[in-house]
Amino acid sequence: MRLDKFLSQQLEVSRAIAARELRAKRVTVDGEIVRDGAFKLTPENQVEFDGNPLQQQLGPRYFMLNKPVGYVCSTDDPDHPTVLYFLAEPTAHKLHAAGRLDIDTTGLVLMTDDGQWSHRITSPRHHCEKTYLVTLEHPLSDDTAQQFADGVQLHNEKTLTKPAVLEALDEHHVRLTISEGRYHQVKRMFAAVGNRVVELHRERIGDIHLDADLEPGEYRALTAEEIASVGLTR
């Protein structure tokens, strides 16, 4: 990568400003002042700006975040704080959520800058399963599990939902696994059978489970196995 482009990305400034900083001798590569913006960086080069190291981004990035209530999964929102607040990563604004959660929904969010990887999670044709822990306002009806297995008719939808697996934990708490991602789907499914979701927490996407050690607002990088598992979704 060209040095001026790298500076522009890391400092979040224009190429022109990056060139100005180079001319001011504020940038070193491997301890030597470099003023040429066309200088070609290698992954081994150590770049510093005013003596502060700048980290080169090597390849796409993949993280899991335990999202708390009150944050949105968009990268920019004028009215609400976004999940990017929690990511202490270079150029965090380039990351996006692979499958969003509502502002009042908690749990597993996958963040990446790999568009093809996230598409395999969100595309309907890949049928990526997602599991939620659901708290209900009213006691669970005896026939809800079968209704969800058969598919339910959502308001203003032409087709039934795909078969979903409901595991009753007690009369007010269930674990629900779905393989599609319609708008507010879990809440609308329960509304369609006369109940209401009080709390919603995502536990799993595909073969990636929310790390039990992550407190709300904490995140970690995905393992190589977790990253590779997305390509195996059906």
Short mmCIF file of C-alpha atoms in Angstrom, two decimals:
data_model
loop_
_atom_site.label_atom_id
_atom_site.label_comp_id
_atom_site.label_asym_id
_atom_site.label_seq_id
_atom_site.Cartn_x
_atom_site.Cartn_y
_atom_site.Cartn_z
CA MET A 1 0.00 0.00 0.00
CA ARG A 2 1.18 3.55 -0.70
CA LEU A 3 2.31 5.42 2.39
CA ASP A 4 0.03 8.42 1.74
CA LYS A 5 -3.01 6.16 1.39
CA PHE A 6 -2.08 4.35 4.59
CA LEU A 7 -1.75 7.65 6.47
CA SER A 8 -5.04 8.88 5.07
CA GLN A 9 -6.80 5.78 6.39
CA GLN A 10 -5.07 5.66 9.77
CA LEU A 11 -5.36 9.37 10.55
CA GLU A 12 -8.76 9.69 8.85
CA VAL A 13 -7.60 12.67 6.81
CA SER A 14 -7.46 13.48 3.10
CA ARG A 15 -4.55 12.45 0.88
CA ALA A 16 -3.59 16.13 0.63
CA ILE A 17 -3.31 16.47 4.40
CA ALA A 18 -1.37 13.19 4.57
CA ALA A 19 1.09 14.60 2.01
CA ARG A 20 1.46 17.76 4.10
CA GLU A 21 2.32 15.72 7.19
CA LEU A 22 4.91 13.80 5.19
CA ARG A 23 6.55 17.01 4.01
CA ALA A 24 6.63 18.18 7.63
CA LYS A 25 8.82 15.15 8.45
CA ARG A 26 6.32 13.80 10.99
CA VAL A 27 6.32 10.27 9.59
CA THR A 28 8.99 7.59 9.94
CA VAL A 29 9.20 4.11 8.44
CA ASP A 30 11.45 1.71 10.36
CA GLY A 31 12.92 4.69 12.19
CA GLU A 32 13.77 6.71 9.06
CA ILE A 33 11.93 9.88 7.99
CA VAL A 34 10.02 9.31 4.74
CA ARG A 35 8.54 12.24 2.81
CA ASP A 36 7.46 10.39 -0.34
CA GLY A 37 3.76 9.50 -0.35
CA ALA A 38 4.34 6.93 -3.08
CA PHE A 39 6.58 4.88 -0.77
CA LYS A 40 5.36 1.27 -0.89
CA LEU A 41 4.71 -0.25 2.52
CA THR A 42 5.19 -3.93 3.25
CA PRO A 43 3.53 -5.76 6.17
CA GLU A 44 6.91 -5.77 7.94
CA ASN A 45 7.35 -1.98 7.92
CA GLN A 46 6.90 -0.13 11.22
CA VAL A 47 5.25 3.27 10.65
CA GLU A 48 5.19 6.03 13.26
CA PHE A 49 3.50 9.44 13.26
CA ASP A 50 5.04 11.91 15.70
CA GLY A 51 6.65 8.93 17.39
CA ASN A 52 3.37 7.06 17.81
CA PRO A 53 3.15 3.68 16.05
CA LEU A 54 0.45 3.19 13.42
CA GLN A 55 -0.78 -0.35 13.03
CA GLN A 56 -1.05 -1.82 9.56
CA GLN A 57 -4.28 -3.69 8.94
CA LEU A 58 -3.45 -7.12 7.58
CA GLY A 59 -6.43 -8.69 5.87
CA PRO A 60 -10.11 -8.66 6.90
CA ARG A 61 -11.16 -8.55 10.53
CA TYR A 62 -13.76 -10.59 12.42
CA PHE A 63 -15.08 -9.98 15.94
CA MET A 64 -17.92 -11.07 18.21
CA LEU A 65 -19.54 -8.53 20.50
CA ASN A 66 -21.97 -9.01 23.37
CA LYS A 67 -24.35 -6.16 22.53
CA PRO A 68 -26.11 -4.43 25.43
CA VAL A 69 -29.48 -2.69 25.32
CA GLY A 70 -29.54 0.86 23.99
CA TYR A 71 -27.12 0.57 21.08
CA VAL A 72 -27.88 0.22 17.37
CA CYS A 73 -25.97 -1.96 14.92
CA SER A 74 -25.63 0.66 12.19
CA THR A 75 -22.25 2.34 11.80
CA ASP A 76 -23.71 5.83 11.98
CA ASP A 77 -26.89 6.99 13.67
CA PRO A 78 -27.78 10.60 14.51
CA ASP A 79 -30.08 9.65 17.39
CA HIS A 80 -28.56 6.62 19.13
CA PRO A 81 -25.09 5.34 20.07
CA THR A 82 -23.79 2.54 17.85
CA VAL A 83 -21.97 -0.69 18.65
CA LEU A 84 -18.79 0.84 17.18
CA TYR A 85 -18.45 2.62 20.53
CA PHE A 86 -17.18 -0.65 22.04
CA LEU A 87 -14.61 -1.51 19.36
CA ALA A 88 -11.15 -0.18 20.22
CA GLU A 89 -9.78 -1.03 16.77
CA PRO A 90 -8.01 1.01 14.06
CA THR A 91 -10.47 2.37 11.48
CA ALA A 92 -13.35 0.79 13.40
CA HIS A 93 -15.77 2.76 11.24
CA LYS A 94 -15.02 0.35 8.39
CA LEU A 95 -16.52 -2.56 10.34
CA HIS A 96 -20.18 -3.50 9.97
CA ALA A 97 -22.57 -5.88 11.66
CA ALA A 98 -23.17 -9.20 9.91
CA GLY A 99 -26.80 -9.49 10.95
CA ARG A 100 -28.17 -6.62 13.00
CA LEU A 101 -30.04 -6.58 16.30
CA ASP A 102 -32.71 -4.10 17.36
CA ILE A 103 -31.79 -1.40 19.87
CA ASP A 104 -33.58 -3.28 22.68
CA THR A 105 -32.18 -6.71 21.75
CA THR A 106 -28.99 -8.03 23.36
CA GLY A 107 -26.42 -10.67 22.62
CA LEU A 108 -24.25 -11.91 19.79
CA VAL A 109 -23.29 -9.46 17.05
CA LEU A 110 -20.60 -10.32 14.50
CA MET A 111 -18.54 -7.37 13.25
CA THR A 112 -16.39 -7.54 10.14
CA ASP A 113 -15.05 -5.61 7.16
CA ASP A 114 -15.39 -8.67 4.91
CA GLY A 115 -18.51 -8.10 2.82
CA GLN A 116 -18.57 -11.55 1.21
CA TRP A 117 -18.27 -13.25 4.59
CA SER A 118 -21.14 -11.26 6.10
CA HIS A 119 -23.26 -11.91 2.99
CA ARG A 120 -23.08 -15.65 3.70
CA ILE A 121 -24.65 -14.92 7.09
CA THR A 122 -27.37 -12.54 5.95
CA SER A 123 -28.32 -13.95 2.53
CA PRO A 124 -31.61 -15.92 2.68
CA ARG A 125 -30.27 -18.61 0.33
CA HIS A 126 -27.63 -19.69 2.86
CA HIS A 127 -30.22 -20.44 5.60
CA CYS A 128 -27.87 -19.45 8.41
CA GLU A 129 -29.46 -20.49 11.70
CA LYS A 130 -29.76 -18.03 14.58
CA THR A 131 -30.78 -18.95 18.12
CA TYR A 132 -32.46 -16.56 20.56
CA LEU A 133 -33.36 -16.68 24.23
CA VAL A 134 -36.84 -15.16 24.45
CA THR A 135 -38.74 -13.82 27.45
CA LEU A 136 -42.52 -13.69 26.90
CA GLU A 137 -45.20 -11.49 28.44
CA HIS A 138 -47.81 -14.26 28.53
CA PRO A 139 -47.41 -17.96 29.34
CA LEU A 140 -46.41 -20.06 26.34
CA SER A 141 -49.32 -21.81 24.66
CA ASP A 142 -49.11 -25.56 24.23
CA ASP A 143 -49.44 -25.36 20.46
CA THR A 144 -46.87 -22.62 19.76
CA ALA A 145 -43.96 -24.99 19.09
CA GLN A 146 -45.99 -26.84 16.46
CA GLN A 147 -47.23 -23.59 14.92
CA PHE A 148 -43.65 -22.38 14.55
CA ALA A 149 -42.57 -25.74 13.11
CA ASP A 150 -45.33 -25.47 10.51
CA GLY A 151 -44.65 -21.79 9.76
CA VAL A 152 -46.75 -18.79 10.76
CA GLN A 153 -48.27 -15.96 8.77
CA LEU A 154 -46.71 -12.62 9.66
CA HIS A 155 -48.62 -9.37 9.24
CA ASN A 156 -48.17 -7.92 5.73
CA GLU A 157 -46.17 -10.97 4.56
CA LYS A 158 -47.18 -13.16 1.60
CA THR A 159 -45.45 -16.36 2.67
CA LEU A 160 -45.29 -18.36 5.87
CA THR A 161 -42.13 -18.27 7.94
CA LYS A 162 -39.76 -21.18 7.43
CA PRO A 163 -39.93 -23.98 10.00
CA ALA A 164 -38.49 -22.85 13.33
CA VAL A 165 -37.49 -24.87 16.39
CA LEU A 166 -38.90 -23.77 19.75
CA GLU A 167 -37.62 -25.21 23.04
CA ALA A 168 -39.68 -24.32 26.10
CA LEU A 169 -37.56 -23.54 29.17
CA ASP A 170 -40.50 -22.53 31.35
CA GLU A 171 -43.86 -20.90 30.64
CA HIS A 172 -42.31 -17.47 30.05
CA HIS A 173 -38.89 -18.38 28.59
CA VAL A 174 -38.06 -20.21 25.37
CA ARG A 175 -35.12 -20.82 23.09
CA LEU A 176 -36.01 -20.22 19.43
CA THR A 177 -33.94 -21.14 16.36
CA ILE A 178 -34.82 -19.62 12.99
CA SER A 179 -33.10 -19.85 9.60
CA GLU A 180 -34.19 -16.58 8.01
CA GLY A 181 -33.96 -12.93 8.93
CA ARG A 182 -37.18 -11.08 8.23
CA TYR A 183 -37.74 -7.66 9.77
CA HIS A 184 -38.31 -7.99 13.56
CA GLN A 185 -39.04 -11.64 12.83
CA VAL A 186 -38.98 -13.15 16.32
CA LYS A 187 -41.19 -10.42 17.80
CA ARG A 188 -43.61 -10.68 14.89
CA MET A 189 -43.79 -14.47 15.11
CA PHE A 190 -44.92 -14.34 18.72
CA ALA A 191 -47.30 -11.47 17.96
CA ALA A 192 -48.84 -13.68 15.25
CA VAL A 193 -49.74 -16.29 17.89
CA GLY A 194 -51.06 -13.79 20.43
CA ASN A 195 -48.01 -13.28 22.64
CA ARG A 196 -45.45 -10.51 23.11
CA VAL A 197 -41.66 -10.57 23.42
CA VAL A 198 -40.44 -8.75 26.55
CA GLU A 199 -36.72 -9.49 26.22
CA LEU A 200 -34.71 -10.91 23.33
CA HIS A 201 -31.12 -12.17 23.46
CA ARG A 202 -29.21 -13.75 20.55
CA GLU A 203 -27.03 -16.69 21.58
CA ARG A 204 -25.85 -18.18 18.29
CA ILE A 205 -25.26 -17.45 14.60
CA GLY A 206 -24.50 -20.57 12.58
CA ASP A 207 -21.82 -22.46 14.50
CA ILE A 208 -20.64 -19.35 16.35
CA HIS A 209 -21.87 -19.15 19.95
CA LEU A 210 -21.67 -16.05 22.13
CA ASP A 211 -18.66 -16.41 24.40
CA ALA A 212 -19.93 -16.84 27.96
CA ASP A 213 -16.92 -14.88 29.26
CA LEU A 214 -17.94 -11.70 27.41
CA GLU A 215 -19.79 -9.20 29.57
CA PRO A 216 -22.24 -6.80 27.85
CA GLY A 217 -20.19 -4.37 25.78
CA GLU A 218 -17.14 -6.63 25.60
CA TYR A 219 -15.81 -8.20 22.40
CA ARG A 220 -13.09 -10.50 21.09
CA ALA A 221 -11.62 -11.58 17.78
CA LEU A 222 -13.13 -14.71 16.23
CA THR A 223 -11.01 -17.83 16.07
CA ALA A 224 -9.91 -19.25 12.72
CA GLU A 225 -12.40 -22.09 13.21
CA GLU A 226 -15.27 -19.69 13.88
CA ILE A 227 -14.43 -17.63 10.79
CA ALA A 228 -14.21 -20.72 8.58
CA SER A 229 -17.51 -22.12 9.93
CA VAL A 230 -19.51 -19.40 8.14
CA GLY A 231 -18.57 -20.86 4.77
CA LEU A 232 -20.15 -24.12 5.90
CA THR A 233 -23.60 -22.67 6.61
CA ARG A 234 -26.51 -24.19 4.72
#
